[in-house]
PDB file of C-alpha atoms in Angstrom:
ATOM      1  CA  UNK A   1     -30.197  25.601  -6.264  1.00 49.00           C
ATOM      2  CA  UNK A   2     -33.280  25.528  -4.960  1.00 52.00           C
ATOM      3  CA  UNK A   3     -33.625  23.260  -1.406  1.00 63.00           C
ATOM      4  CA  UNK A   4     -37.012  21.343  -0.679  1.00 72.00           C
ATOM      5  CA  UNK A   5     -36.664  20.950   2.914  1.00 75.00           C
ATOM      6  CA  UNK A   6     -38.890  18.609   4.651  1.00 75.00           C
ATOM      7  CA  UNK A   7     -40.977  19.496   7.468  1.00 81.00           C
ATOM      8  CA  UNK A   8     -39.263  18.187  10.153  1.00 77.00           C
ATOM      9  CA  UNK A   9     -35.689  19.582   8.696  1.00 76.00           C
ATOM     10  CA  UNK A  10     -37.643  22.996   8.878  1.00 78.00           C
ATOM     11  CA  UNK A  11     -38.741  22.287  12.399  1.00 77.00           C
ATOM     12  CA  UNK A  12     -34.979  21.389  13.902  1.00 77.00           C
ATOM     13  CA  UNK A  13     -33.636  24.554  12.325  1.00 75.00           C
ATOM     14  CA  UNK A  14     -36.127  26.235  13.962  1.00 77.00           C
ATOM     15  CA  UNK A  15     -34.987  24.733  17.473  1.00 80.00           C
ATOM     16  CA  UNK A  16     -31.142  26.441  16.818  1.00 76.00           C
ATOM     17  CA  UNK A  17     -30.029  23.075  18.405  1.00 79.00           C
ATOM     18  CA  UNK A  18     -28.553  22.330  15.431  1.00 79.00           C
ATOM     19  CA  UNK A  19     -26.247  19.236  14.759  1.00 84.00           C
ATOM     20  CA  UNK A  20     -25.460  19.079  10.863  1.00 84.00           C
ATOM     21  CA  UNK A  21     -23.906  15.973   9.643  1.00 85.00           C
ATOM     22  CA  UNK A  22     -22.458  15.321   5.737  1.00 85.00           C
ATOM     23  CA  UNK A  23     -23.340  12.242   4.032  1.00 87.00           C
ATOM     24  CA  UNK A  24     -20.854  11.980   1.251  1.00 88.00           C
ATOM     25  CA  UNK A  25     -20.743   9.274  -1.705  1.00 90.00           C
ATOM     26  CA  UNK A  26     -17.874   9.146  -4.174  1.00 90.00           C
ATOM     27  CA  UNK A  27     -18.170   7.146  -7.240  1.00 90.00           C
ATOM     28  CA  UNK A  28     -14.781   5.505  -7.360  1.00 89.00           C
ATOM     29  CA  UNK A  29     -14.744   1.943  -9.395  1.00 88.00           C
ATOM     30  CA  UNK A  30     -15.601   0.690  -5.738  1.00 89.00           C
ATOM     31  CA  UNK A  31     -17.808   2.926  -4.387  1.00 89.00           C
ATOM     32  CA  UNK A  32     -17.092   4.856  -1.012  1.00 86.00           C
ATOM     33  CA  UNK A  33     -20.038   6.007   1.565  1.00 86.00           C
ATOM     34  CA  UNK A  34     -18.776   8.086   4.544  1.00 86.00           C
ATOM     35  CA  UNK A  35     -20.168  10.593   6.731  1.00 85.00           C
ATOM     36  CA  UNK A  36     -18.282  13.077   9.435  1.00 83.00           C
ATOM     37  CA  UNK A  37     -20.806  11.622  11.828  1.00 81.00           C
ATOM     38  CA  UNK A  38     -18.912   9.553  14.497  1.00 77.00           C
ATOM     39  CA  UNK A  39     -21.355   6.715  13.969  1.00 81.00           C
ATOM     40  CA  UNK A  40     -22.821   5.074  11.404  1.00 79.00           C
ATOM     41  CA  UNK A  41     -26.180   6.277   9.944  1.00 79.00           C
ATOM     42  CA  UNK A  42     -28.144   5.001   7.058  1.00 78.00           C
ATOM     43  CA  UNK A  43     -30.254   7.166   4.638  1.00 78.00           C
ATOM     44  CA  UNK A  44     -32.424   6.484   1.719  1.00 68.00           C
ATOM     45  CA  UNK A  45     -31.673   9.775   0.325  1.00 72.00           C
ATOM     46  CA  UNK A  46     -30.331   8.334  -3.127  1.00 65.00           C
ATOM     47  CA  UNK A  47     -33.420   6.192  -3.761  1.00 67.00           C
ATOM     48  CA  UNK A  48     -32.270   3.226  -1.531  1.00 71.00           C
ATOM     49  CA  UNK A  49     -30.958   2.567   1.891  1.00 80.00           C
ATOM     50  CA  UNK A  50     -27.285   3.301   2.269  1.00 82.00           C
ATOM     51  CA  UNK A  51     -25.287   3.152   5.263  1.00 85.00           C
ATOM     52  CA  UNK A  52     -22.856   5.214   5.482  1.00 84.00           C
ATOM     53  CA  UNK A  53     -19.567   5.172   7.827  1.00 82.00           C
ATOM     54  CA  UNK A  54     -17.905   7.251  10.265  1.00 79.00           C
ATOM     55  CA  UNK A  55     -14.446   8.296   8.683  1.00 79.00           C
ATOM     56  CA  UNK A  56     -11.479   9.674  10.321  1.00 73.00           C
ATOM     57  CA  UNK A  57     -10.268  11.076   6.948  1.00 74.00           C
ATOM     58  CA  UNK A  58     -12.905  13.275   5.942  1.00 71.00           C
ATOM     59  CA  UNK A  59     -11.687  16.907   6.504  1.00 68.00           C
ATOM     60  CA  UNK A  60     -14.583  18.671   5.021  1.00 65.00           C
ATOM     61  CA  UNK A  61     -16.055  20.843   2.912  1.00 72.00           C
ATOM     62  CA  UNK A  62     -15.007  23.721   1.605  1.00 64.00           C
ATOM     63  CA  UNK A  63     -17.237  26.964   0.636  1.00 67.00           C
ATOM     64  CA  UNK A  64     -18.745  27.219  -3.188  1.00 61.00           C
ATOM     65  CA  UNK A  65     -21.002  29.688  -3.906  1.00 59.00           C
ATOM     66  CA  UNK A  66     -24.249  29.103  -5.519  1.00 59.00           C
ATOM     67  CA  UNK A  67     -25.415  31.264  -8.886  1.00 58.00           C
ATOM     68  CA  UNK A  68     -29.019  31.914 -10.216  1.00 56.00           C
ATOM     69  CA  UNK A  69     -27.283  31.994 -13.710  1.00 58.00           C
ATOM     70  CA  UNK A  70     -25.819  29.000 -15.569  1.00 58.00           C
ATOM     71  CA  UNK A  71     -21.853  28.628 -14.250  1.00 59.00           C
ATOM     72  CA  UNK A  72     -19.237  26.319 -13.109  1.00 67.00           C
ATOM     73  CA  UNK A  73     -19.422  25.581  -9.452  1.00 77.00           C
ATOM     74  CA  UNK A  74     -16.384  24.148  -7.834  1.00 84.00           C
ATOM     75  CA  UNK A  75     -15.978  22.595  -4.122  1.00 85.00           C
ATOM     76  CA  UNK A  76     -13.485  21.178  -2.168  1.00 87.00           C
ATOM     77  CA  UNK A  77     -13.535  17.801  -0.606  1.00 85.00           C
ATOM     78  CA  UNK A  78     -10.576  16.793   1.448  1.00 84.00           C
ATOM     79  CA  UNK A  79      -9.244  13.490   2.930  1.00 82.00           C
ATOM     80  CA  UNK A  80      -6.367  12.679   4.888  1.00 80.00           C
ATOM     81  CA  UNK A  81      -4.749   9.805   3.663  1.00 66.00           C
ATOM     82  CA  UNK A  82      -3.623   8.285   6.823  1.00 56.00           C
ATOM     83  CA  UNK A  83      -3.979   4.319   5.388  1.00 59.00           C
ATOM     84  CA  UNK A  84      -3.498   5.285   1.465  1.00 74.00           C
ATOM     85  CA  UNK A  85      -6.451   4.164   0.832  1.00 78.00           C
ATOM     86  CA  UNK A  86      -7.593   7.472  -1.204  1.00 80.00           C
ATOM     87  CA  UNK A  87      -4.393   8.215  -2.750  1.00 82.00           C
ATOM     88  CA  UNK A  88      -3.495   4.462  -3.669  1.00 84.00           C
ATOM     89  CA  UNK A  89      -7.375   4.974  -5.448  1.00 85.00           C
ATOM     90  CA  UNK A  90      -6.503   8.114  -7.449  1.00 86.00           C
ATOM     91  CA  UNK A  91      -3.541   7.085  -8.125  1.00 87.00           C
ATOM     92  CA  UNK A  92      -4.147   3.407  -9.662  1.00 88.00           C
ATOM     93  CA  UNK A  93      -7.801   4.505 -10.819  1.00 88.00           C
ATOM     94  CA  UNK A  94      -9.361   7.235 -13.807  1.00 88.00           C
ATOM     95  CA  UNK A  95     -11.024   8.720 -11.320  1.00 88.00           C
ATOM     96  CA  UNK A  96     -11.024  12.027 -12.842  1.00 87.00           C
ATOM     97  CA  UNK A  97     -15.167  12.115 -14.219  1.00 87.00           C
ATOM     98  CA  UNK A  98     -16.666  10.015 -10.986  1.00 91.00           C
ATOM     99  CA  UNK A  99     -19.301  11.475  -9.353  1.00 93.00           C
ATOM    100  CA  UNK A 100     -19.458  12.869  -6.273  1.00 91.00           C
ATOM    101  CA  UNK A 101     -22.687  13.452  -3.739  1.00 90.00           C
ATOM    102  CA  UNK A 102     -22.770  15.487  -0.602  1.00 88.00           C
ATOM    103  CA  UNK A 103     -25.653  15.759   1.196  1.00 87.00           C
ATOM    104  CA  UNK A 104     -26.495  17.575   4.711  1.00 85.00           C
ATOM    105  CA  UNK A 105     -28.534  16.234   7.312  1.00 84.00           C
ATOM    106  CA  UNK A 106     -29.647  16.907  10.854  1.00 85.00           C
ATOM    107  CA  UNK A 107     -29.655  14.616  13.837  1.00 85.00           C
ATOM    108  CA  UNK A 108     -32.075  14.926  16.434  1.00 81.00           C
ATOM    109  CA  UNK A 109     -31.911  14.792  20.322  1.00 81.00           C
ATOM    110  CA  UNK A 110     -31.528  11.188  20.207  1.00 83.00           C
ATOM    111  CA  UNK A 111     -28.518  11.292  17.820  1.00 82.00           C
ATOM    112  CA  UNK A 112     -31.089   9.897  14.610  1.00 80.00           C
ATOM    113  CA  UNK A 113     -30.975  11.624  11.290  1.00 82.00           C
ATOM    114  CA  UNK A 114     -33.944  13.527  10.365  1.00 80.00           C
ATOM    115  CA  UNK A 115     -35.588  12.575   7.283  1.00 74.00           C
ATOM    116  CA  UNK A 116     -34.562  13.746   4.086  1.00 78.00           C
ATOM    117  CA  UNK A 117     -31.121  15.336   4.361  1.00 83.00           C
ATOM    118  CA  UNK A 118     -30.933  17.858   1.213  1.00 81.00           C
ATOM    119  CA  UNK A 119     -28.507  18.120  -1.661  1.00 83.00           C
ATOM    120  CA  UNK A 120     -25.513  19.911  -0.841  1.00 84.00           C
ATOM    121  CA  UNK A 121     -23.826  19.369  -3.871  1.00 84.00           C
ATOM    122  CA  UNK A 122     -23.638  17.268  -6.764  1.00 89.00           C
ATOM    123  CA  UNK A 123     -20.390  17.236  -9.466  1.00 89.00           C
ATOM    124  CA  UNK A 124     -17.402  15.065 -10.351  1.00 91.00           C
ATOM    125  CA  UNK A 125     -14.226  15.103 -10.055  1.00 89.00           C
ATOM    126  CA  UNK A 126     -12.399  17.230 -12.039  1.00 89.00           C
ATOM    127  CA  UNK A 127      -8.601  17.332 -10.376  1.00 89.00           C
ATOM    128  CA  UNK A 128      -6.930  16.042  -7.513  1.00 89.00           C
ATOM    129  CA  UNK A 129      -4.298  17.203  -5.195  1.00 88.00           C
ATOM    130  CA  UNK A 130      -1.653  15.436  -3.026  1.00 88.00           C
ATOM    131  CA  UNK A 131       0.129  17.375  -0.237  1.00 86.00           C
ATOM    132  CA  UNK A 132       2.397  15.325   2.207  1.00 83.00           C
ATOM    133  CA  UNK A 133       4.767  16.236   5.114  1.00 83.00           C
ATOM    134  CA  UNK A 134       6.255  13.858   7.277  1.00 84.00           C
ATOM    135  CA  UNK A 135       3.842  13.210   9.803  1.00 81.00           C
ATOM    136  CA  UNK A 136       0.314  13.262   7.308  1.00 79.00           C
ATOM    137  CA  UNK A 137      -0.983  13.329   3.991  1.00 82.00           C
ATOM    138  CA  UNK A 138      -4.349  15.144   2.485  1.00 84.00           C
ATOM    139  CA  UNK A 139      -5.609  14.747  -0.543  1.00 85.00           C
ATOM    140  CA  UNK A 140      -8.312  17.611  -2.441  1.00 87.00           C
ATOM    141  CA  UNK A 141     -10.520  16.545  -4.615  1.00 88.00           C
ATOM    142  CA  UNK A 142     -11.753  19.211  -6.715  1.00 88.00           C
ATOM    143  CA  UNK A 143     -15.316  18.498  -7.504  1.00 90.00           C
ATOM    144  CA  UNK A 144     -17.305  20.679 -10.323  1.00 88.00           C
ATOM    145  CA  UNK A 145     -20.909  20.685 -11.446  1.00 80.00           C
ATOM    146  CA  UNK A 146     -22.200  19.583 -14.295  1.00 63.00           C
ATOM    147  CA  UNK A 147     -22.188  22.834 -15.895  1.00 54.00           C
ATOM    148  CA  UNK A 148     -18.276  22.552 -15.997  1.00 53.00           C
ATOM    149  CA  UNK A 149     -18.358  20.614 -19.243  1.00 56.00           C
ATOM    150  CA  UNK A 150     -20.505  23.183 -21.065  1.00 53.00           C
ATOM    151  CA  UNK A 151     -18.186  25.014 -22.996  1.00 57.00           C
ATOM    152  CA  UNK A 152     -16.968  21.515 -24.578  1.00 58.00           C
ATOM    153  CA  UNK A 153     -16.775  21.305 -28.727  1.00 60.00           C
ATOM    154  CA  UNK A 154     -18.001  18.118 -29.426  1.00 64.00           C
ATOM    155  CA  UNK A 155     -16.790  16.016 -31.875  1.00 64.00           C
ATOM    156  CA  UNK A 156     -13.068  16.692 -30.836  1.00 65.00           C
ATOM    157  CA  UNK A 157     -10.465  14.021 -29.968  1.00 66.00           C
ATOM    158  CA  UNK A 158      -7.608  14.000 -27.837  1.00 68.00           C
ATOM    159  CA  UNK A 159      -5.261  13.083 -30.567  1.00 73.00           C
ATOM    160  CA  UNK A 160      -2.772  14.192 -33.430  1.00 72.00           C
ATOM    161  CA  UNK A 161      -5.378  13.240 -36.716  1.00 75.00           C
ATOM    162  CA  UNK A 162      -8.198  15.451 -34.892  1.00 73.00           C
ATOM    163  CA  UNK A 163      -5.806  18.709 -33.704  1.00 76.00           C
ATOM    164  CA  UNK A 164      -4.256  19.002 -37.116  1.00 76.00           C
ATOM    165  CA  UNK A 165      -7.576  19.239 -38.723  1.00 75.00           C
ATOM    166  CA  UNK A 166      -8.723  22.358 -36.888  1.00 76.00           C
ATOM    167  CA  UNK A 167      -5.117  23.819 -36.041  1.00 79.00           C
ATOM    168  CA  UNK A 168      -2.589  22.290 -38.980  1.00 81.00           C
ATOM    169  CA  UNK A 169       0.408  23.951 -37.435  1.00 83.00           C
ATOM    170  CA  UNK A 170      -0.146  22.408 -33.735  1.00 82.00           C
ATOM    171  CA  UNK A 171       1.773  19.463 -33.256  1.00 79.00           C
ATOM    172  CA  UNK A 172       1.372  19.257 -29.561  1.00 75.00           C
ATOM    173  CA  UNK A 173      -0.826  16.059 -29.841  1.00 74.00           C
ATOM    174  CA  UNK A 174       1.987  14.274 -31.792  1.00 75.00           C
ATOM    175  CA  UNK A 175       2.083  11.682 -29.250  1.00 69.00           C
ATOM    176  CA  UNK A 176      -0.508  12.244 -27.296  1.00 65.00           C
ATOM    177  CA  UNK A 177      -1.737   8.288 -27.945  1.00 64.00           C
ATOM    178  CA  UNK A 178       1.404   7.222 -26.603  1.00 64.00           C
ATOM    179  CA  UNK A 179       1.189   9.497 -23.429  1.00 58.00           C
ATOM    180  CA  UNK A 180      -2.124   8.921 -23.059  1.00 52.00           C
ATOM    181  CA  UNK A 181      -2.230   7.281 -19.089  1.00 56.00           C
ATOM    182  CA  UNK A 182       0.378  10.151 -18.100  1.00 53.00           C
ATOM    183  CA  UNK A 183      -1.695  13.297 -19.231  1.00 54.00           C
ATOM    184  CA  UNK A 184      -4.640  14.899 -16.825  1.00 59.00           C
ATOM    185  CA  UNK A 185      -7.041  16.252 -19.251  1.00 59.00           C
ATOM    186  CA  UNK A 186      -9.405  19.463 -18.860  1.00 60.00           C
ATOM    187  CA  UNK A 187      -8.693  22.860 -17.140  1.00 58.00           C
ATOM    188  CA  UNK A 188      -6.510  23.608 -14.553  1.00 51.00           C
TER     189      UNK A 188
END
């Protein structure tokens, strides 16, 4: 992907005093704004000013590679799930399909974000993951890019009338309309 960094984002990485920050938005019904920052900062980098909020829960990111040719990209977003907010949200929510926006900024000596923090990453959620021991819980969202949905046939349908037209013998959607809010749909 290529990055237009601004001037001034040049100039700080130039100064190797570098303080990188993560602005993060996740499209949830009710839409969440967090950074790792231990302060709150607001941005315009969407188009309009959002602040965004210190969180406790944000873990991180993980590593995704970046291709010159057309693939699926796949990152890593975790959350600890100290209040169940998160996992009460995936849980009672489709959230599989929301969009998710990660952006890295700089701060400056005086602790203010440099203009125009550049796009990290940009997908949706494809999968969760819930891991819990007695003392903590995380929860990984799996976010991919746009590209992930590439390989889709359209004019398929999740259910019995559409399988048994292009596979007659397949009766695995035989009640997939009555299974419908129990079944996570898409790759593994």
């Amino acid at each position: 992907m290529t990055r237009n960094l601004t001037t001034a984002v040049k100039n700080e990485l130039a100064t190797n005093d570098i303080r990188p920050i993560h602005l993060v938005h996740i499209g949830f019904s009710t839409p969440v704004y967090f950074t790792d920052c231990s302060f709150e900062l607001t941005s315009s980098v969407s188009g309009s000013s959002i602040t965004y909020s210190p969180s406790d829960f944000f873990f991180g990111v993980s590593n995704f590679t970046e291709e010159v040719d057309i693939t699926k990209s796949t990152m890593s977003l975790s959350l600890s799930g100290a209040d169940q907010t998160f996992i009460s949200t995936v849980l009672n929510e489709p959230v599989v399909n929301d969009e998710v926006i990660v952006y890295r900024g700089l701060l400056d000596d005086n602790n203010a974000i440099i203009a125009s923090p550049f796009l990290l990453y940009k997908g949706n959620i494809e999968n969760f993951n819930i891991s819990e021991t007695e003392k903590d819980s995380t929860l990984t969202l799996t976010i991919v890019s746009h590209w992930a949905d590439f390989e889709k046939k359209n004019g398929r349908k999740t259910n019995n009338t559409s399988q048994q037209r292009f596979f007659s013998q397949d009766v695995g959607m035989e009640f997939s309309s009555e299974l419908v809010q129990d079944l996570k749909w898409g790759k593994a």
